[in-house]
Coordinates of C-alpha atoms and ligand atoms in Angstrom, one line a residue:
Chain X
X177 CA 2.6 -10.2 13.4
X178 CA 4.3 -13.4 12.3
X179 CA 3.6 -12.7 8.7
X180 CA 5.3 -9.3 8.9
X181 CA 8.3 -11.0 10.5
X182 CA 8.4 -13.5 7.7
X183 CA 8.2 -10.7 5.2
X184 CA 11.1 -8.9 6.8
X185 CA 13.3 -12.0 6.9
X186 CA 12.5 -12.6 3.2
X187 CA 13.4 -9.0 2.4
X188 CA 16.7 -9.3 4.2
X189 CA 17.5 -12.6 2.5
X190 CA 16.7 -11.1 -0.9
X191 CA 18.7 -8.0 -0.2
X192 CA 21.8 -10.0 0.9
X193 CA 21.4 -12.3 -2.1
X194 CA 21.3 -9.2 -4.4
X195 CA 24.6 -7.9 -2.9
X196 CA 26.3 -11.3 -3.2
X197 CA 25.1 -11.7 -6.8
X198 CA 26.6 -8.3 -7.6
X199 CA 29.9 -9.3 -6.0
X200 CA 29.9 -12.6 -7.9
X201 CA 29.2 -10.8 -11.2
X202 CA 32.1 -8.4 -10.5
X203 CA 34.6 -11.3 -9.8
X204 CA 33.3 -13.5 -12.6
X205 CA 33.7 -10.6 -15.2
X206 CA 37.1 -9.8 -13.8
X207 CA 38.2 -13.5 -14.2
X208 CA 36.7 -14.1 -17.6
X209 CA 36.2 -10.7 -19.3
X210 CA 38.6 -9.4 -21.9
X211 CA 41.7 -7.9 -20.3
X212 CA 41.8 -4.9 -22.5
X213 CA 38.0 -4.3 -22.3
X214 CA 35.8 -4.3 -25.4
X215 CA 34.6 -1.5 -27.5
X216 CA 33.4 -0.3 -30.9
X217 CA 35.5 2.2 -32.9
X218 CA 37.6 3.2 -29.9
X219 CA 34.7 3.7 -27.6
X220 CA 35.1 1.4 -24.6
X221 CA 31.8 -0.3 -23.8
X222 CA 33.0 -3.0 -21.5
X223 CA 35.7 -2.0 -18.9
X224 CA 39.2 -3.4 -18.7
X225 CA 39.6 -6.2 -16.2
X226 CA 43.1 -5.5 -15.0
X227 CA 43.8 -4.8 -11.4
X228 CA 43.8 -1.0 -11.8
X229 CA 40.4 -0.8 -13.5
X230 CA 38.8 -3.5 -11.4
X231 CA 40.6 -4.5 -8.2
X232 CA 39.6 -7.7 -6.5
X233 CA 37.0 -7.3 -3.8
X234 CA 39.4 -8.9 -1.5
X235 CA 42.0 -6.3 -2.3
X236 CA 39.4 -3.5 -1.6
X237 CA 38.6 -5.0 1.8
X238 CA 42.2 -5.5 2.7
X239 CA 43.0 -1.9 1.7
X240 CA 40.3 -0.7 4.1
X241 CA 42.1 -2.3 7.0
X242 CA 45.5 -0.8 6.1
X243 CA 46.7 2.6 7.2
X244 CA 46.1 5.4 4.7
X245 CA 49.8 6.3 4.1
X246 CA 53.1 4.7 5.2
X247 CA 53.6 7.4 7.8
X248 CA 53.8 6.0 11.3
X249 CA 50.9 7.9 12.7
X250 CA 48.6 7.3 9.8
X251 CA 45.0 6.1 10.6
X252 CA 43.6 3.1 8.8
X253 CA 41.4 3.8 5.8
X254 CA 38.2 2.4 7.4
X255 CA 38.6 4.9 10.3
X256 CA 39.1 7.9 8.0
X257 CA 36.1 6.8 5.9
X258 CA 34.0 6.3 9.0
X259 CA 34.9 9.8 10.3
X260 CA 34.0 11.2 6.8
X261 CA 30.7 9.3 6.9
X262 CA 29.9 10.7 10.4
X263 CA 30.7 14.2 9.3
X264 CA 28.6 14.0 6.1
X265 CA 25.8 12.2 7.9
X266 CA 25.6 15.1 10.4
X267 CA 25.5 17.6 7.6
X268 CA 22.9 15.6 5.7
X269 CA 20.8 15.2 8.8
X270 CA 20.8 19.0 9.3
X271 CA 19.9 19.4 5.7
X272 CA 17.0 16.9 6.1
X273 CA 15.9 18.7 9.2
X274 CA 15.8 22.1 7.4
X275 CA 14.2 20.4 4.4
X276 CA 11.5 18.8 6.5
X277 CA 10.7 22.0 8.3
X278 CA 10.5 23.9 5.0
X279 CA 8.7 21.1 3.2
X280 CA 6.0 20.7 5.9
X281 CA 5.7 24.5 6.2
X282 CA 5.1 24.7 2.5
X283 CA 2.6 21.9 2.6
X284 CA 0.7 23.7 5.4
X285 CA 0.6 26.9 3.4
X286 CA -0.7 25.0 0.4
X287 CA -3.2 23.2 2.6
X288 CA -4.5 26.4 4.2
X289 CA -4.7 28.5 1.0
X290 CA -6.0 26.7 -2.0
X291 CA -4.7 29.4 -4.2
X292 CA -1.2 28.8 -2.8
X293 CA -1.3 25.2 -4.0
X294 CA -2.0 26.3 -7.5
X295 CA 0.6 29.0 -7.3
X296 CA 3.4 27.3 -5.5
X297 CA 3.3 23.7 -6.6
X298 CA 4.6 24.3 -10.2
X299 CA 7.5 26.3 -8.8
X300 CA 8.4 23.5 -6.4
X301 CA 8.5 21.1 -9.3
X302 CA 10.5 23.5 -11.3
X303 CA 12.9 24.1 -8.5
X304 CA 14.0 20.5 -8.6
X305 CA 15.1 20.8 -12.2
X306 CA 17.9 23.4 -11.3
X307 CA 21.1 21.4 -11.4
X308 CA 22.8 21.1 -8.1
X309 CA 26.2 21.9 -9.6
X310 CA 24.9 25.3 -10.7
X311 CA 23.4 26.0 -7.4
X312 CA 26.4 25.2 -5.1
X313 CA 28.6 28.1 -5.9
X314 CA 25.7 30.5 -5.6
X315 CA 24.9 29.3 -2.1
X316 CA 28.5 29.5 -1.1
X317 CA 28.7 33.1 -2.4
X318 CA 25.5 34.1 -0.7
X319 CA 26.5 32.4 2.5
X320 CA 29.9 34.1 2.5
X321 CA 28.2 37.4 2.7
X322 CA 26.4 36.4 5.9
X323 CA 28.4 37.6 8.9
X324 CA 27.3 39.1 12.1
X325 CA 29.1 39.3 15.4
X326 CA 31.1 36.2 16.0
X327 CA 29.1 34.2 13.5
X328 CA 30.5 33.6 10.1
X329 CA 29.2 31.3 7.5
X330 CA 31.0 28.0 7.1
X331 CA 31.4 25.8 4.1
X332 CA 29.5 22.9 5.6
X333 CA 26.5 25.2 6.2
X334 CA 26.3 25.8 2.5
X335 CA 26.4 22.0 2.0
X336 CA 23.6 21.6 4.5
X337 CA 21.5 24.2 2.7
X338 CA 22.1 22.5 -0.6
X339 CA 21.1 19.1 0.9
X340 CA 18.0 20.7 2.3
X341 CA 17.2 22.0 -1.2
X342 CA 16.9 18.5 -2.5
X343 CA 15.3 17.1 0.7
X344 CA 12.4 19.5 1.0
X345 CA 10.7 18.5 -2.2
X346 CA 9.6 15.0 -1.4
X347 CA 8.7 16.0 2.1
X348 CA 6.5 18.9 0.8
X349 CA 4.7 16.7 -1.7
X350 CA 4.2 13.8 0.7
X351 CA 3.1 16.0 3.6
X352 CA 0.5 17.8 1.3
X353 CA -0.9 14.4 0.2
X354 CA -1.0 13.2 3.8
X355 CA -2.7 16.4 5.1
X356 CA -5.3 16.0 2.4
X357 CA -5.8 12.3 3.0
X358 CA -8.6 12.3 5.7
X359 CA -11.9 11.2 4.4
X360 CA -14.9 13.5 4.3
X361 CA -16.5 11.7 7.1
X362 CA -13.6 12.6 9.4
X363 CA -13.4 16.3 8.3
X364 CA -17.1 16.6 8.8
X365 CA -16.8 15.1 12.2
X366 CA -14.3 17.8 13.1
X367 CA -16.6 20.4 11.6
X368 CA -19.5 19.0 13.7
X369 CA -17.3 19.4 16.8
X370 CA -16.9 23.1 15.8
X371 CA -13.2 23.1 16.1
X372 CA -11.0 25.3 14.0
X373 CA -8.2 24.7 11.4
X374 CA -5.4 24.2 13.9
X375 CA -7.2 21.6 16.1
X376 CA -8.3 19.8 12.9
X377 CA -4.6 19.8 11.9
X378 CA -3.3 18.4 15.1
X379 CA -6.0 15.9 15.8
X380 CA -6.8 14.7 12.3
X381 CA -4.6 15.8 9.5
X382 CA -1.2 15.4 11.1
X383 CA -1.8 11.9 12.4
X384 CA -3.4 10.9 9.2
X385 CA -0.3 12.2 7.3
X386 CA 2.1 9.8 9.0
X387 CA 1.8 7.0 6.5
X388 CA 2.6 9.5 3.7
X389 CA 5.3 11.4 5.6
X390 CA 7.4 8.4 6.4
X391 CA 8.1 7.4 2.8
X392 CA 8.6 11.0 2.0
X393 CA 11.2 11.3 4.8
X394 CA 12.9 8.3 3.5
X395 CA 13.1 9.8 0.1
X396 CA 14.1 13.1 1.6
X397 CA 16.9 11.4 3.6
X398 CA 18.3 9.8 0.5
X399 CA 18.1 13.1 -1.4
X400 CA 19.8 14.9 1.5
X401 CA 22.7 12.4 1.4
X402 CA 23.1 12.7 -2.4
X403 CA 22.9 16.4 -2.0
X404 CA 25.5 16.4 0.7
X405 CA 28.0 14.3 -1.2
X406 CA 27.6 16.2 -4.4
X407 CA 27.7 19.6 -2.6
X408 CA 30.9 18.6 -0.7
X409 CA 32.5 17.8 -4.0
X410 CA 31.4 20.9 -5.8
X411 CA 32.1 23.3 -3.0
X412 CA 35.3 21.6 -2.0
X413 CA 34.2 21.2 1.6
X414 CA 36.7 19.2 3.6
X415 CA 36.1 16.4 6.2
X416 CA 33.2 14.8 4.5
X417 CA 32.8 11.6 2.4
X418 CA 32.4 13.6 -0.8
X419 CA 35.9 15.0 -0.5
X420 CA 37.3 11.5 0.3
X421 CA 35.7 10.1 -2.8
X422 CA 37.5 12.6 -5.0
X423 CA 40.8 12.4 -3.0
X424 CA 41.0 8.6 -3.0
X425 CA 40.0 8.4 -6.7
X426 CA 42.9 10.7 -7.5
X427 CA 45.4 8.2 -6.3
X428 CA 44.2 6.2 -9.3
X429 CA 46.7 3.8 -10.7
X430 CA 49.0 3.7 -7.7
X431 CA 46.4 2.6 -5.2
X432 CA 43.2 1.5 -7.1
X433 CA 41.6 -0.4 -4.3
X434 CA 41.5 2.6 -2.0
X435 CA 38.9 4.5 -4.2
X436 CA 36.1 2.0 -3.3
X437 CA 36.2 2.5 0.4
X438 CA 34.5 5.9 0.5
X439 CA 32.0 4.8 -2.1
X440 CA 31.0 1.9 0.1
X441 CA 30.9 4.4 2.9
X442 CA 28.4 6.6 1.0
X443 CA 26.2 3.5 0.4
X444 CA 26.3 2.5 4.1
X445 CA 25.4 6.1 4.9
X446 CA 22.3 5.9 2.8
X447 CA 21.4 2.6 4.5
X448 CA 21.9 4.1 7.9
X449 CA 19.7 7.0 7.1
X450 CA 17.0 4.7 5.7
X451 CA 17.4 2.7 8.9
X452 CA 16.9 5.7 11.1
X453 CA 13.7 6.6 9.3
X454 CA 12.5 3.0 9.6
X455 CA 13.1 3.2 13.4
X456 CA 11.1 6.4 13.4
X457 CA 8.4 4.5 11.6
X458 CA 8.3 1.9 14.4
X459 CA 7.9 4.5 17.0
X460 CA 5.0 5.9 15.0
X461 CA 3.4 2.5 14.2
X462 CA 0.2 3.5 16.0
X463 CA -0.4 6.0 13.2
X464 CA 0.3 3.5 10.5
X465 CA -2.8 1.3 10.9
X466 CA -4.4 1.1 7.5
X467 CA -1.1 2.1 6.0
X468 CA -1.5 4.0 2.7
X469 CA -0.4 1.9 -0.3
X470 CA 2.1 3.8 -2.3
Chain B
X275 CA -38.5 31.7 26.5
X276 CA -40.2 31.6 23.2
X277 CA -42.4 28.8 22.2
X278 CA -39.9 27.4 19.7
X279 CA -37.3 26.9 22.3
X280 CA -39.5 24.1 23.6
X281 CA -38.7 22.1 20.5
X282 CA -35.5 20.1 20.1
X283 CA -35.7 20.6 16.4
X284 CA -37.9 22.9 14.4
X285 CA -37.8 22.8 10.6
X286 CA -40.0 25.3 8.8
X287 CA -40.5 25.4 5.1
X288 CA -37.0 24.1 4.2
X289 CA -36.0 23.6 0.6
X290 CA -32.6 22.4 -0.5
X291 CA -31.4 22.4 -4.0
X292 CA -28.1 21.2 -5.3
X293 CA -26.7 22.8 -8.4
X294 CA -26.2 19.8 -10.7
X295 CA -23.3 21.1 -12.8
X296 CA -20.3 18.9 -12.5
X297 CA -22.1 16.5 -10.3
X298 CA -22.4 12.8 -11.2
X299 CA -25.6 12.6 -9.2
X300 CA -29.1 11.8 -10.6
X301 CA -30.6 14.8 -12.3
X302 CA -34.2 15.6 -11.8
X303 CA -34.6 18.8 -13.7
X304 CA -33.6 19.9 -17.1
X305 CA -30.9 22.3 -15.9
X306 CA -29.3 19.6 -13.7
X307 CA -30.4 21.1 -10.4
X308 CA -31.6 18.6 -7.9
X309 CA -34.3 19.5 -5.5
X310 CA -33.3 17.3 -2.6
X311 CA -35.9 18.8 -0.2
X312 CA -39.0 20.7 -1.1
X313 CA -40.8 22.8 1.5
X314 CA -40.3 20.4 4.4
X315 CA -41.6 21.2 7.9
X316 CA -41.0 19.1 11.0
X317 CA -40.7 19.5 14.7
X318 CA -39.1 17.1 17.1
X319 CA -39.8 17.4 20.9
X320 CA -37.1 17.0 23.5
X321 CA -36.6 13.3 24.3
X322 CA -38.6 12.3 21.2
X323 CA -37.4 9.6 18.9
X324 CA -38.2 10.4 15.3
X325 CA -37.2 8.2 12.3
X326 CA -36.9 9.4 8.7
X327 CA -37.7 6.7 6.2
X328 CA -38.1 6.7 2.5
X329 CA -36.6 5.4 -0.8
X330 CA -33.0 6.3 -1.4
X331 CA -32.5 9.8 -2.8
X332 CA -35.5 11.3 -1.0
X333 CA -33.4 13.6 1.0
X334 CA -33.2 11.9 4.4
X335 CA -29.5 12.5 4.8
X336 CA -29.8 16.0 3.5
X337 CA -32.4 16.8 6.1
X338 CA -30.2 15.4 8.8
X339 CA -27.1 17.3 7.5
X340 CA -29.2 20.5 7.6
X341 CA -30.0 19.9 11.2
X342 CA -26.4 19.3 12.0
X343 CA -25.2 22.4 10.1
X344 CA -23.1 20.3 7.8
X345 CA -25.0 22.0 5.0
X346 CA -27.3 25.0 4.7
X347 CA -30.9 25.2 3.5
X348 CA -31.6 27.0 0.2
X349 CA -34.8 28.4 1.8
X350 CA -36.6 28.0 5.1
X351 CA -35.2 27.8 8.6
X352 CA -33.8 25.1 10.8
X353 CA -33.6 25.7 14.5
X354 CA -32.3 23.5 17.2
X355 CA -33.3 24.2 20.8
X356 CA -34.5 27.6 19.7
X357 CA -31.1 28.5 18.2
X358 CA -29.8 28.5 14.6
X359 CA -28.4 25.2 13.5
X360 CA -25.0 26.9 13.4
X361 CA -25.2 28.1 16.9
X362 CA -26.4 24.7 18.1
X363 CA -23.4 23.1 16.5
X364 CA -21.0 25.6 18.1
X365 CA -22.7 25.0 21.4
X366 CA -22.4 21.2 20.8
X367 CA -26.0 20.6 21.4
X368 CA -26.1 17.4 19.4
X369 CA -24.0 14.3 18.8
X370 CA -23.8 12.6 15.4
X371 CA -23.3 9.0 14.3
X372 CA -23.3 8.0 10.7
X373 CA -23.3 4.8 8.7
X374 CA -19.6 4.5 8.6
X375 CA -18.4 4.6 12.2
X376 CA -15.8 7.1 11.3
X377 CA -13.4 6.2 14.1
X378 CA -9.8 7.5 13.9
X379 CA -7.7 4.4 13.3
X380 CA -4.7 5.7 15.3
X381 CA -6.7 6.3 18.5
X382 CA -7.7 3.5 20.8
X383 CA -11.3 2.8 21.5
X384 CA -11.2 4.8 24.7
X385 CA -9.3 7.7 22.9
X386 CA -11.9 7.7 20.1
X387 CA -14.7 8.1 22.6
X388 CA -12.7 10.7 24.4
X389 CA -12.1 12.7 21.2
X390 CA -14.8 15.3 21.6
X391 CA -13.9 15.8 25.2
X392 CA -10.3 16.2 24.4
X393 CA -11.1 18.7 21.6
X394 CA -13.2 20.7 24.0
X395 CA -10.7 20.7 26.7
X396 CA -12.5 18.8 29.4
X397 CA -10.3 18.0 32.5
X398 CA -8.3 14.8 32.5
X399 CA -10.2 13.3 35.4
X400 CA -13.6 14.1 34.0
X401 CA -12.6 12.7 30.7
X402 CA -11.5 9.4 32.2
X403 CA -14.6 9.0 34.3
X404 CA -16.9 9.8 31.4
X405 CA -15.1 7.4 29.0
X406 CA -15.4 4.6 31.5
X407 CA -19.0 5.4 32.0
X408 CA -19.7 5.4 28.2
X409 CA -17.7 2.2 27.6
X410 CA -19.8 0.3 30.1
X411 CA -23.0 1.9 28.6
X412 CA -22.2 0.4 25.2
X413 CA -20.9 -2.8 26.8
X414 CA -17.3 -2.4 25.7
X415 CA -15.6 -1.9 29.1
X416 CA -12.9 -4.6 28.2
X417 CA -12.1 -3.0 24.9
X418 CA -11.0 0.5 25.8
X419 CA -7.3 -0.3 24.9
X420 CA -8.1 -2.0 21.6
X421 CA -7.9 -0.2 18.3
X422 CA -10.9 0.1 15.9
X423 CA -9.4 -2.3 13.4
X424 CA -9.5 -5.0 16.1
X425 CA -13.2 -4.7 16.6
X426 CA -16.1 -6.1 14.6
X427 CA -18.4 -3.7 12.6
X428 CA -21.0 -3.8 15.3
X429 CA -18.5 -3.0 18.1
X430 CA -17.1 -0.1 16.0
X431 CA -20.6 1.3 15.6
X432 CA -21.2 1.1 19.3
X433 CA -18.0 3.0 19.8
X434 CA -19.3 5.7 17.4
X435 CA -22.5 5.9 19.4
X436 CA -20.6 6.2 22.7
X437 CA -18.6 9.0 21.1
X438 CA -21.7 10.8 20.0
X439 CA -23.0 10.6 23.6
X440 CA -19.7 11.9 25.1
X441 CA -20.9 15.4 25.8
X442 CA -24.4 14.3 27.0
X443 CA -26.1 16.0 24.0
X444 CA -29.8 16.6 24.2
X445 CA -30.1 15.6 20.6
X446 CA -28.6 12.7 18.6
X447 CA -28.4 12.7 14.8
X448 CA -28.0 9.3 13.3
X449 CA -27.8 8.4 9.6
X450 CA -28.3 4.7 9.0
X451 CA -25.9 3.9 11.9
X452 CA -26.8 0.2 11.7
X453 CA -27.0 0.0 7.9
X454 CA -23.8 -2.0 7.6
X455 CA -24.6 -4.6 10.3
X456 CA -26.0 -8.1 10.0
X457 CA -29.6 -8.6 11.1
X458 CA -28.9 -10.1 14.5
X459 CA -26.3 -7.5 15.5
X460 CA -28.7 -4.9 14.2
X461 CA -31.6 -6.0 16.4
X462 CA -29.3 -6.1 19.4
X463 CA -28.0 -2.6 18.7
X464 CA -31.6 -1.3 18.3
X465 CA -32.5 -2.6 21.8
X466 CA -29.3 -1.0 23.2
X467 CA -30.2 2.3 21.5
X468 CA -33.6 2.2 23.0
X469 CA -32.1 1.6 26.5
X470 CA -29.5 4.3 26.0
X471 CA -32.0 6.8 24.9
X472 CA -34.2 6.0 27.9
X473 CA -31.2 6.5 30.1
X474 CA -30.0 9.7 28.6
X475 CA -33.3 11.3 27.7
X476 CA -31.9 12.6 24.4
X477 CA -34.1 13.4 21.4
X478 CA -33.1 11.4 18.3
X479 CA -33.5 12.0 14.6
X480 CA -32.8 8.6 13.0
X481 CA -32.4 7.9 9.3
X482 CA -33.1 4.4 8.2
X483 CA -34.5 2.4 5.3
X484 CA -35.7 -0.4 7.4
X485 CA -39.4 -0.3 8.3
X486 CA -39.2 -2.6 11.3
X487 CA -36.2 -0.7 12.7
X488 CA -38.1 2.6 12.4
X489 CA -41.2 1.2 14.0
X490 CA -39.3 -0.5 16.8
X491 CA -37.3 2.6 17.7
X492 CA -39.5 5.5 17.1
X493 CA -42.2 7.6 18.7
X494 CA -43.0 8.9 15.2
X495 CA -41.9 7.7 11.8
X496 CA -41.6 10.4 9.1
X497 CA -42.3 8.9 5.7
X498 CA -40.7 10.7 2.8
X499 CA -41.0 10.6 -0.9
X500 CA -38.4 11.5 -3.6
X501 CA -38.1 13.9 -6.5
X502 CA -38.6 16.4 -5.0
X503 CA -38.0 15.3 -1.4
X504 CA -41.1 15.8 0.7
X505 CA -42.7 14.5 3.8
X506 CA -45.5 12.2 2.7
X507 CA -46.9 11.2 6.0
X508 CA -46.0 11.1 9.7
X509 CA -47.0 7.8 11.4
X510 CA -47.1 7.9 15.2
X511 CA -46.1 4.5 16.5
X512 CA -45.1 5.1 20.2
X513 CA -45.0 1.5 21.4
X514 CA -44.3 2.6 24.9
X515 CA -41.2 2.7 27.1
X516 CA -41.1 -1.1 27.7
X517 CA -39.6 -2.2 24.5
X518 CA -38.1 -5.6 25.0
X519 CA -37.4 -8.3 22.4
X520 CA -41.0 -9.5 22.9
X521 CA -42.3 -6.3 21.3
X522 CA -41.0 -7.5 18.0
X523 CA -43.7 -10.2 18.0
X524 CA -46.4 -8.0 19.4
X525 CA -49.4 -7.2 17.2
X526 CA -49.0 -3.5 17.9
X527 CA -45.5 -3.8 16.3
X528 CA -47.0 -5.4 13.2
X529 CA -49.7 -2.8 13.0
X530 CA -47.0 -0.1 13.0
X531 CA -45.0 -1.9 10.4
X532 CA -48.1 -2.2 8.2
X533 CA -49.0 1.5 8.7
X534 CA -45.5 2.6 7.7
X535 CA -45.4 0.3 4.8
X536 CA -48.7 1.5 3.4
X537 CA -47.6 5.1 3.9
X538 CA -44.4 4.4 2.0
X539 CA -46.1 2.7 -0.9
X540 CA -48.9 5.1 -0.9
X541 CA -51.6 2.4 -0.5
X542 CA -55.1 3.8 -0.4
X543 CA -55.8 1.8 2.8
X544 CA -53.3 3.9 4.6
X545 CA -55.9 6.4 5.8
X546 CA -58.0 3.6 7.2
X547 CA -55.3 2.4 9.6
X548 CA -55.9 3.6 13.0
X549 CA -53.4 6.0 14.6
X550 CA -52.1 7.4 11.3
X551 CA -52.0 11.1 11.0
X552 CA -51.8 12.6 7.6
X553 CA -50.0 15.7 6.5
Ligands
LIG3 N1 -23.6 17.3 -2.3 C1 -24.6 17.0 -3.2 N2 -24.5 17.5 -4.4 C2 -25.4 17.2 -5.4 N3 -26.5 16.5 -5.1 C3 -26.7 16.0 -3.9 C4 -25.7 16.2 -2.9 N4 -26.2 15.6 -1.8 C5 -27.3 15.0 -2.1 N5 -27.7 15.2 -3.4 C6 -28.9 14.8 -4.0 O1 -30.0 15.1 -3.2 C7 -30.9 14.0 -3.2 C8 -31.1 13.5 -1.8 O2 -30.0 12.9 -1.3 P1 -29.8 12.3 0.1 O3 -30.3 13.3 1.1 O4 -28.5 11.7 0.2 O5 -30.9 11.1 0.0 P2 -31.1 9.9 1.0 O6 -30.2 10.0 2.2 O7 -32.6 9.9 1.3 O8 -30.8 8.6 0.2 C9 -30.4 12.9 -4.1 O9 -31.0 13.1 -5.4 C10 -28.9 13.3 -4.2 O10 -28.4 12.9 -5.5
LIG4 MG1 -28.6 8.8 2.9

């Protein structure tokens, strides 16, 4: 127990040190780098160090605390970013949920039918090579045709679907590996108890898959967030962090420090998602004895 | 009731071959097929303790797996309490314990013992009582809440034995269950197994490669020879019901050990030893 606590403290210390080092590098380069940048034959290889290209970290932080515009009722930047994060996180979570259900479902089909594994797996791998940007407009168009009763397809639903498209893959692969992980001794034990496929699944394969599912979910969560942000940008969905990243970046030279707040927000979102999965892992720690090394 | 239903296990003319293609296992014939068992016949009576002993690769595990319906014979029949091995498995007439305890790491000791009862939908109350009973039977009453990784190898093996007894089977199939234990733990476990069997009245088919173990535990010791797997001899030992630690120093025990050893090594003197029945 103490050793894991020590490990955790070490990880946190290293993580913090990494962030500080990055901040230091940024400020050092800004202070001592060439003002006009540096390049070969007109191609800029090192960025300019003026305040428009590289605002001070302090300026970024200060900008976060200020109101967005000079209007009297304007909300501070941090609040807008936070609201954007919450909105995107919600969409990403829905995407992860759909992705997990689809991924685990596919893994079950592949587990149940050997043929399916051979037939489906290559397509899953292939599906991930379709660029998200190409997919987004299609999903929006297809979704737009869905309309029954009072239900009509919303933009954010398209975003969730696109996020799930990225999220399902690691979950499917991880779940399949996990379901197939029990040793022969255990599957034969189940056979000797004369129980069927479903009971073997619930009593043996599902619990055994937890050490594989958790890292898969962590990957899936990260994918869902990337998918959400990119899909928000490419579908022009409002209210999320993706839109803020574009909007704030457009104020460019007049307000350079502003652009970094939503980026930091996206990073924090990723950390939050990873944190949620870790908490899930704590709740499932019983199933993580003899954790799979991967 | 037919006559065969009087037997716990009846094996008649069983042959088992494994197609060798793609297998990394030892090949005994030109085409790569392995004859693991060749025309083996054996009966085990209810309540009888029978050990299978022989050099590794002689088909002991295979024979046990056939009885447990984990594999099917190529030829011949296996019946368990007068039924097919498959039906006996479905009816849960036997419990199994193998060399690796095979406990589920995410279930507590109590939950591991409870597993077959949970799978077969026993009532909550009955399960709890039975688990408590079994925990005390194997001397682990204080360890019900622990997890397998927190137990020593010997304790894990006792949990596995308790689990195999959960549904009060009339037959136990054990494949080198004490193989991974140190000598002292092993002897203690043997004494416990003798006591447990006396209490439950179950028949046991017990695979081992230890001669003293086989002699100490068994009513009869089945000596097998490899390539192809056959029964060489069946040595009756039956040292009586009162098998305390003193028995290990008794001359009858040593006589049994000698008889089994000679049967194993095919010594000519084997036929001269009293109480050895040849097959
Ligand atoms: N699944 C299998 N496939 C191929 N050969 C096997 C298989 N199981 C056992 N054998 C072979 O059958 C023979 C008997 O094996 P086994 O019953 O495990 O022996 P024992 O338990 O007496 O050491 C060995 O030659 C082994 O290589
Ligand atoms: Mg064996």
